[in-house]
Tab-separated table of C-alpha atoms in Angstrom:
chain	number	residue	atom	x	y	z
A	1	MET	CA	-14.821	-52.483	-48.780
A	2	THR	CA	-11.774	-52.552	-51.048
A	3	ASP	CA	-8.430	-50.918	-50.279
A	4	ALA	CA	-9.225	-48.274	-52.885
A	5	GLU	CA	-12.490	-47.393	-51.106
A	6	TYR	CA	-11.047	-47.353	-47.589
A	7	VAL	CA	-10.506	-43.961	-45.965
A	8	ASN	CA	-9.143	-43.809	-42.416
A	9	ILE	CA	-11.776	-42.430	-40.051
A	10	TRP	CA	-9.346	-39.738	-38.915
A	11	MET	CA	-9.080	-38.494	-42.513
A	12	ARG	CA	-12.835	-38.073	-42.858
A	13	PRO	CA	-14.007	-34.558	-41.957
A	14	GLU	CA	-16.264	-34.342	-38.910
A	15	ARG	CA	-18.744	-32.264	-40.910
A	16	PRO	CA	-19.157	-31.300	-44.566
A	17	ALA	CA	-17.670	-28.012	-45.714
A	18	TYR	CA	-21.100	-26.779	-46.795
A	19	GLY	CA	-24.674	-27.309	-45.745
A	20	PRO	CA	-26.540	-27.267	-42.435
A	21	LYS	CA	-24.767	-27.871	-39.149
A	22	PRO	CA	-24.889	-31.578	-38.207
A	23	ALA	CA	-27.431	-32.433	-35.493
A	24	TYR	CA	-24.980	-34.764	-33.740
A	25	SER	CA	-21.247	-35.213	-33.362
A	26	ARG	CA	-18.887	-38.164	-33.463
A	27	ALA	CA	-18.120	-37.480	-29.805
A	28	GLN	CA	-21.816	-37.849	-28.844
A	29	ILE	CA	-22.138	-41.069	-30.819
A	30	THR	CA	-18.887	-42.467	-29.409
A	31	GLU	CA	-19.784	-41.583	-25.815
A	32	ALA	CA	-23.197	-43.230	-26.185
A	33	ALA	CA	-21.587	-46.348	-27.662
A	34	ILE	CA	-19.138	-46.548	-24.749
A	35	ARG	CA	-21.955	-46.185	-22.180
A	36	ILE	CA	-23.844	-49.042	-23.816
A	37	ALA	CA	-20.755	-51.245	-24.138
A	38	ASP	CA	-19.808	-50.642	-20.493
A	39	ALA	CA	-23.278	-51.602	-19.302
A	40	GLU	CA	-24.265	-54.350	-21.743
A	41	GLY	CA	-21.180	-55.462	-23.694
A	42	LEU	CA	-19.671	-54.405	-27.005
A	43	GLU	CA	-22.088	-56.477	-29.079
A	44	SER	CA	-24.964	-54.344	-27.752
A	45	ALA	CA	-23.435	-51.116	-29.078
A	46	THR	CA	-25.197	-51.310	-32.454
A	47	MET	CA	-26.076	-48.308	-34.573
A	48	ARG	CA	-29.769	-48.918	-33.848
A	49	ARG	CA	-29.160	-49.074	-30.082
A	50	ILE	CA	-26.939	-45.972	-30.146
A	51	ALA	CA	-29.502	-44.090	-32.222
A	52	ALA	CA	-32.174	-44.882	-29.637
A	53	GLU	CA	-29.847	-43.702	-26.875
A	54	ILE	CA	-29.302	-40.262	-28.424
A	55	GLY	CA	-32.716	-39.891	-30.098
A	56	ALA	CA	-31.621	-40.177	-33.727
A	57	GLY	CA	-32.494	-42.328	-36.712
A	58	ALA	CA	-30.225	-45.351	-37.044
A	59	MET	CA	-29.415	-44.746	-40.699
A	60	SER	CA	-28.606	-41.089	-40.045
A	61	LEU	CA	-25.644	-42.116	-37.853
A	62	TYR	CA	-23.815	-43.515	-40.864
A	63	ARG	CA	-23.332	-39.953	-42.075
A	64	TYR	CA	-21.120	-39.431	-39.024
A	65	VAL	CA	-19.587	-42.902	-38.619
A	66	PRO	CA	-19.492	-44.886	-41.893
A	67	SER	CA	-19.037	-48.386	-40.424
A	68	ARG	CA	-19.021	-50.415	-37.220
A	69	ASP	CA	-15.252	-50.853	-37.556
A	70	ASN	CA	-14.956	-47.069	-37.590
A	71	LEU	CA	-17.163	-46.879	-34.495
A	72	ILE	CA	-14.948	-49.322	-32.605
A	73	GLU	CA	-11.866	-47.343	-33.638
A	74	LEU	CA	-13.458	-44.205	-32.219
A	75	MET	CA	-14.464	-45.988	-29.003
A	76	ALA	CA	-11.019	-47.506	-28.456
A	77	ASP	CA	-9.290	-44.190	-29.057
A	78	GLN	CA	-11.670	-42.384	-26.702
A	79	VAL	CA	-11.013	-44.732	-23.774
A	80	MET	CA	-7.257	-44.670	-24.417
A	81	GLY	CA	-7.540	-40.954	-23.803
A	82	GLU	CA	-8.476	-41.736	-20.185
A	83	ILE	CA	-4.915	-42.876	-19.456
A	84	ASP	CA	-3.249	-39.872	-17.831
A	85	VAL	CA	0.159	-39.209	-19.379
A	86	THR	CA	0.332	-35.506	-18.583
A	87	GLY	CA	3.809	-34.383	-17.581
A	88	MET	CA	5.502	-37.402	-19.140
A	89	PRO	CA	8.392	-37.830	-19.499
A	90	SER	CA	9.035	-36.471	-16.015
A	91	GLY	CA	12.671	-37.534	-15.737
A	92	ASP	CA	11.871	-40.590	-13.576
A	93	TRP	CA	11.273	-43.353	-16.088
A	94	ARG	CA	10.194	-45.908	-13.506
A	95	ALA	CA	7.550	-43.614	-11.994
A	96	ASP	CA	6.292	-42.700	-15.476
A	97	LEU	CA	5.964	-46.294	-16.643
A	98	THR	CA	4.313	-47.288	-13.360
A	99	ARG	CA	1.755	-44.499	-13.707
A	100	TYR	CA	1.046	-45.460	-17.307
A	101	ALA	CA	0.681	-49.172	-16.478
A	102	GLU	CA	-1.657	-48.519	-13.563
A	103	GLY	CA	-3.681	-46.095	-15.685
A	104	GLN	CA	-3.996	-48.626	-18.483
A	105	ARG	CA	-5.139	-51.348	-16.080
A	106	ALA	CA	-7.731	-49.021	-14.538
A	107	MET	CA	-9.042	-48.097	-17.983
A	108	TRP	CA	-9.407	-51.761	-19.003
A	109	LEU	CA	-11.266	-52.558	-15.779
A	110	ARG	CA	-13.658	-49.642	-16.381
A	111	HIS	CA	-14.251	-50.783	-19.962
A	112	PRO	CA	-13.803	-54.598	-20.011
A	113	TRP	CA	-15.094	-54.805	-23.597
A	114	ILE	CA	-11.729	-53.365	-24.729
A	115	ALA	CA	-10.274	-56.830	-24.146
A	116	THR	CA	-12.331	-58.125	-27.090
A	117	VAL	CA	-11.253	-55.411	-29.508
A	118	GLN	CA	-8.663	-56.423	-32.084
A	119	ARG	CA	-5.863	-53.881	-31.692
A	120	SER	CA	-3.175	-55.427	-33.862
A	121	LEU	CA	-3.914	-52.919	-36.641
A	122	PRO	CA	-3.804	-49.524	-34.926
A	123	SER	CA	-5.738	-46.670	-36.464
A	124	PHE	CA	-3.514	-43.937	-34.969
A	125	GLY	CA	-6.254	-41.778	-33.510
A	126	PRO	CA	-5.355	-38.656	-31.532
A	127	SER	CA	-5.424	-40.325	-28.107
A	128	GLN	CA	-3.322	-43.234	-29.299
A	129	LEU	CA	-0.807	-40.900	-30.907
A	130	LEU	CA	-0.533	-38.878	-27.688
A	131	LEU	CA	0.146	-42.109	-25.786
A	132	VAL	CA	2.840	-43.066	-28.293
A	133	GLU	CA	4.545	-39.703	-27.964
A	134	ARG	CA	4.421	-39.495	-24.169
A	135	LEU	CA	5.009	-43.171	-23.345
A	136	MET	CA	7.842	-43.793	-25.773
A	137	GLY	CA	9.249	-40.406	-24.928
A	138	VAL	CA	10.010	-41.784	-21.456
A	139	LEU	CA	12.783	-44.064	-22.765
A	140	ASP	CA	13.623	-42.209	-25.980
A	141	ALA	CA	16.709	-40.503	-24.547
A	142	PHE	CA	18.182	-43.783	-23.301
A	143	VAL	CA	17.723	-46.447	-25.999
A	144	PRO	CA	17.408	-46.704	-29.805
A	145	ILE	CA	13.880	-46.674	-31.195
A	146	ASP	CA	13.748	-50.427	-31.864
A	147	GLU	CA	14.830	-51.185	-28.305
A	148	ASN	CA	12.237	-48.698	-27.091
A	149	LEU	CA	9.524	-50.494	-29.055
A	150	GLY	CA	10.559	-53.817	-27.564
A	151	LEU	CA	10.611	-52.537	-23.983
A	152	VAL	CA	7.222	-50.844	-24.325
A	153	ALA	CA	5.830	-54.064	-25.835
A	154	LEU	CA	7.172	-55.943	-22.803
A	155	LEU	CA	5.379	-53.532	-20.478
A	156	ASN	CA	2.133	-53.604	-22.452
A	157	GLY	CA	2.294	-57.391	-22.626
A	158	HIS	CA	2.301	-57.617	-18.844
A	159	VAL	CA	-0.519	-55.110	-18.403
A	160	GLU	CA	-2.780	-56.516	-21.103
A	161	GLY	CA	-2.105	-60.170	-20.295
A	162	THR	CA	-2.750	-59.671	-16.595
A	163	VAL	CA	-5.882	-57.587	-17.058
A	164	ARG	CA	-7.333	-59.868	-19.733
A	165	GLU	CA	-7.043	-62.750	-17.262
A	166	GLU	CA	-8.571	-60.603	-14.513
A	167	ILE	CA	-11.518	-59.655	-16.713
A	168	SER	CA	-12.102	-63.191	-17.998
A	169	SER	CA	-11.923	-64.611	-14.460
A	170	ALA	CA	-14.462	-62.089	-13.194
A	171	GLU	CA	-16.780	-63.027	-16.063
A	172	ALA	CA	-16.343	-66.747	-15.369
A	173	PHE	CA	-17.176	-66.262	-11.683
A	174	ARG	CA	-20.192	-64.165	-12.652
A	175	ARG	CA	-21.490	-66.904	-14.956
A	176	SER	CA	-20.901	-69.577	-12.318
A	177	GLY	CA	-22.807	-67.650	-9.676
A	178	LEU	CA	-19.927	-68.239	-7.238
A	179	SER	CA	-17.482	-65.858	-5.632
A	180	GLU	CA	-13.786	-66.643	-5.992
A	181	PRO	CA	-13.529	-67.995	-2.394
A	182	GLU	CA	-16.629	-70.148	-2.994
A	183	TRP	CA	-15.156	-71.527	-6.208
A	184	MET	CA	-11.879	-72.329	-4.425
A	185	ALA	CA	-13.761	-74.090	-1.632
A	186	ARG	CA	-15.679	-76.191	-4.157
A	187	SER	CA	-12.425	-77.140	-5.901
A	188	TYR	CA	-10.606	-78.020	-2.680
A	189	PRO	CA	-11.369	-81.802	-2.541
A	190	TYR	CA	-9.936	-82.375	-6.023
A	191	VAL	CA	-6.907	-80.154	-5.428
A	192	ASP	CA	-6.270	-81.911	-2.109
A	193	ARG	CA	-6.350	-85.293	-3.825
A	194	LEU	CA	-3.867	-84.125	-6.465
A	195	VAL	CA	-1.492	-82.805	-3.818
A	196	LYS	CA	-1.660	-85.992	-1.740
A	197	SER	CA	-1.118	-88.211	-4.785
A	198	GLY	CA	2.537	-87.173	-4.983
A	199	GLU	CA	2.346	-87.265	-8.787
A	200	TYR	CA	2.580	-83.505	-9.283
A	201	PRO	CA	5.292	-82.140	-6.990
A	202	ILE	CA	5.531	-78.703	-8.604
A	203	PHE	CA	1.761	-78.252	-8.520
A	204	ALA	CA	1.811	-79.352	-4.874
A	205	LYS	CA	4.548	-76.802	-4.146
A	206	ILE	CA	2.430	-74.064	-5.716
A	207	VAL	CA	-0.580	-75.054	-3.608
A	208	MET	CA	1.347	-75.482	-0.351
A	209	GLU	CA	4.039	-72.799	-0.552
A	210	ALA	CA	3.252	-70.123	-3.125
A	211	ARG	CA	2.222	-66.747	-1.744
A	212	GLN	CA	1.247	-65.109	-5.020
A	213	PRO	CA	-2.058	-66.936	-5.631
A	214	HIS	CA	-3.305	-65.609	-2.288
A	215	LEU	CA	-2.573	-61.976	-3.080
A	216	SER	CA	-5.240	-59.600	-4.320
A	217	ARG	CA	-5.458	-58.956	-8.048
A	218	GLU	CA	-3.944	-55.530	-7.546
A	219	GLU	CA	-1.038	-56.942	-5.513
A	220	GLN	CA	-0.369	-59.587	-8.163
A	221	PHE	CA	-0.398	-56.902	-10.847
A	222	ARG	CA	2.009	-54.664	-8.923
A	223	ASN	CA	4.405	-57.513	-8.150
A	224	GLY	CA	4.552	-58.494	-11.803
A	225	LEU	CA	4.942	-54.874	-12.846
A	226	GLU	CA	7.955	-54.407	-10.556
A	227	ARG	CA	9.661	-57.386	-12.168
A	228	VAL	CA	8.946	-56.104	-15.645
A	229	LEU	CA	10.406	-52.727	-14.678
A	230	ASP	CA	13.458	-54.491	-13.247
A	231	CYS	CA	13.926	-56.210	-16.623
A	232	ILE	CA	13.593	-52.874	-18.424
A	233	ALA	CA	16.190	-51.392	-16.059
A	234	THR	CA	18.783	-53.932	-17.236
A	235	ALA	CA	18.404	-52.641	-20.812
A	236	LEU	CA	19.006	-49.008	-19.855
A	237	PRO	CA	22.326	-47.241	-19.334
A	238	SER	CA	23.333	-46.388	-15.782
A	239	THR	CA	22.668	-42.731	-16.561
A	240	ALA	CA	18.955	-43.585	-16.734
A	241	GLY	CA	18.968	-44.577	-13.067
A	242	SER	CA	15.598	-44.417	-11.348
A	243	PRO	CA	15.225	-44.930	-7.606
A	244	MET	CA	14.258	-48.421	-6.464
A	245	PRO	CA	10.764	-48.449	-4.932
A	246	ALA	CA	10.840	-48.339	-1.140
A	247	HIS	CA	9.086	-51.683	-0.687
A	248	ARG	CA	11.636	-53.410	-2.918
A	249	GLU	CA	14.471	-51.839	-0.921
A	250	GLY	CA	12.917	-53.280	2.196
A	251	GLN	CA	12.731	-56.742	0.642
A	252	ASP	CA	16.332	-56.650	-0.500
A	253	GLY	CA	17.547	-55.446	2.864
A	254	PRO	CA	19.702	-52.439	3.656
A	255	GLY	CA	22.746	-51.926	1.561
A	256	THR	CA	21.803	-54.447	-1.126
A	257	GLY	CA	21.136	-52.467	-4.244
A	258	SER	CA	20.293	-53.920	-7.625
């Protein structure tokens, strides 16, 4: 398809101005595609498979969704709509960004195929645009727009990087037929030899002293998120103050603010 032929899916009318009412809707097709992708992987969400799911002819679906790229755009926008940003900005930027980050992680874990979708060229669907407005609205009053973009990218980088690794690890364990503790037990003799060799002191320190690798995935995510939010806090004026989470106050000790 050439640039001249391309029309953004959001510019295409859902139904023609004249003629009979369509038998299906984009929403039905998109929801069926998401169900299939969740259960069987994105590659299984073909027009033929979706048509069978909703009881339609495969070729007839192209009247509603012209291409597979369009379908993936619709699917990605639909699942982004699951991230709850109602009431944002609330006035507490840290609580807002925490809620968004946790919502995004939960959405990715529900729909792991989203990790394989190329999102570098956004299509600006309605759910994505709502996220842009609400999420960037959280910091809009405190920093210029370019700084806002950078800080949101920092937050998204943590969420997406962490969850991609979580999803890929779960898939690797599934393929291996081992649980994570079983895989660690199988790896122990080699790791023990590396530690005892004395050739890798930092690696040995990680194995012997680090607490983070022994935390749950959720705890690792939250710890990293708190540090990202601390970094964001340094870029904001003091007037944007947001209360330090209680567990961080406990770690710092009484009377030791940031």
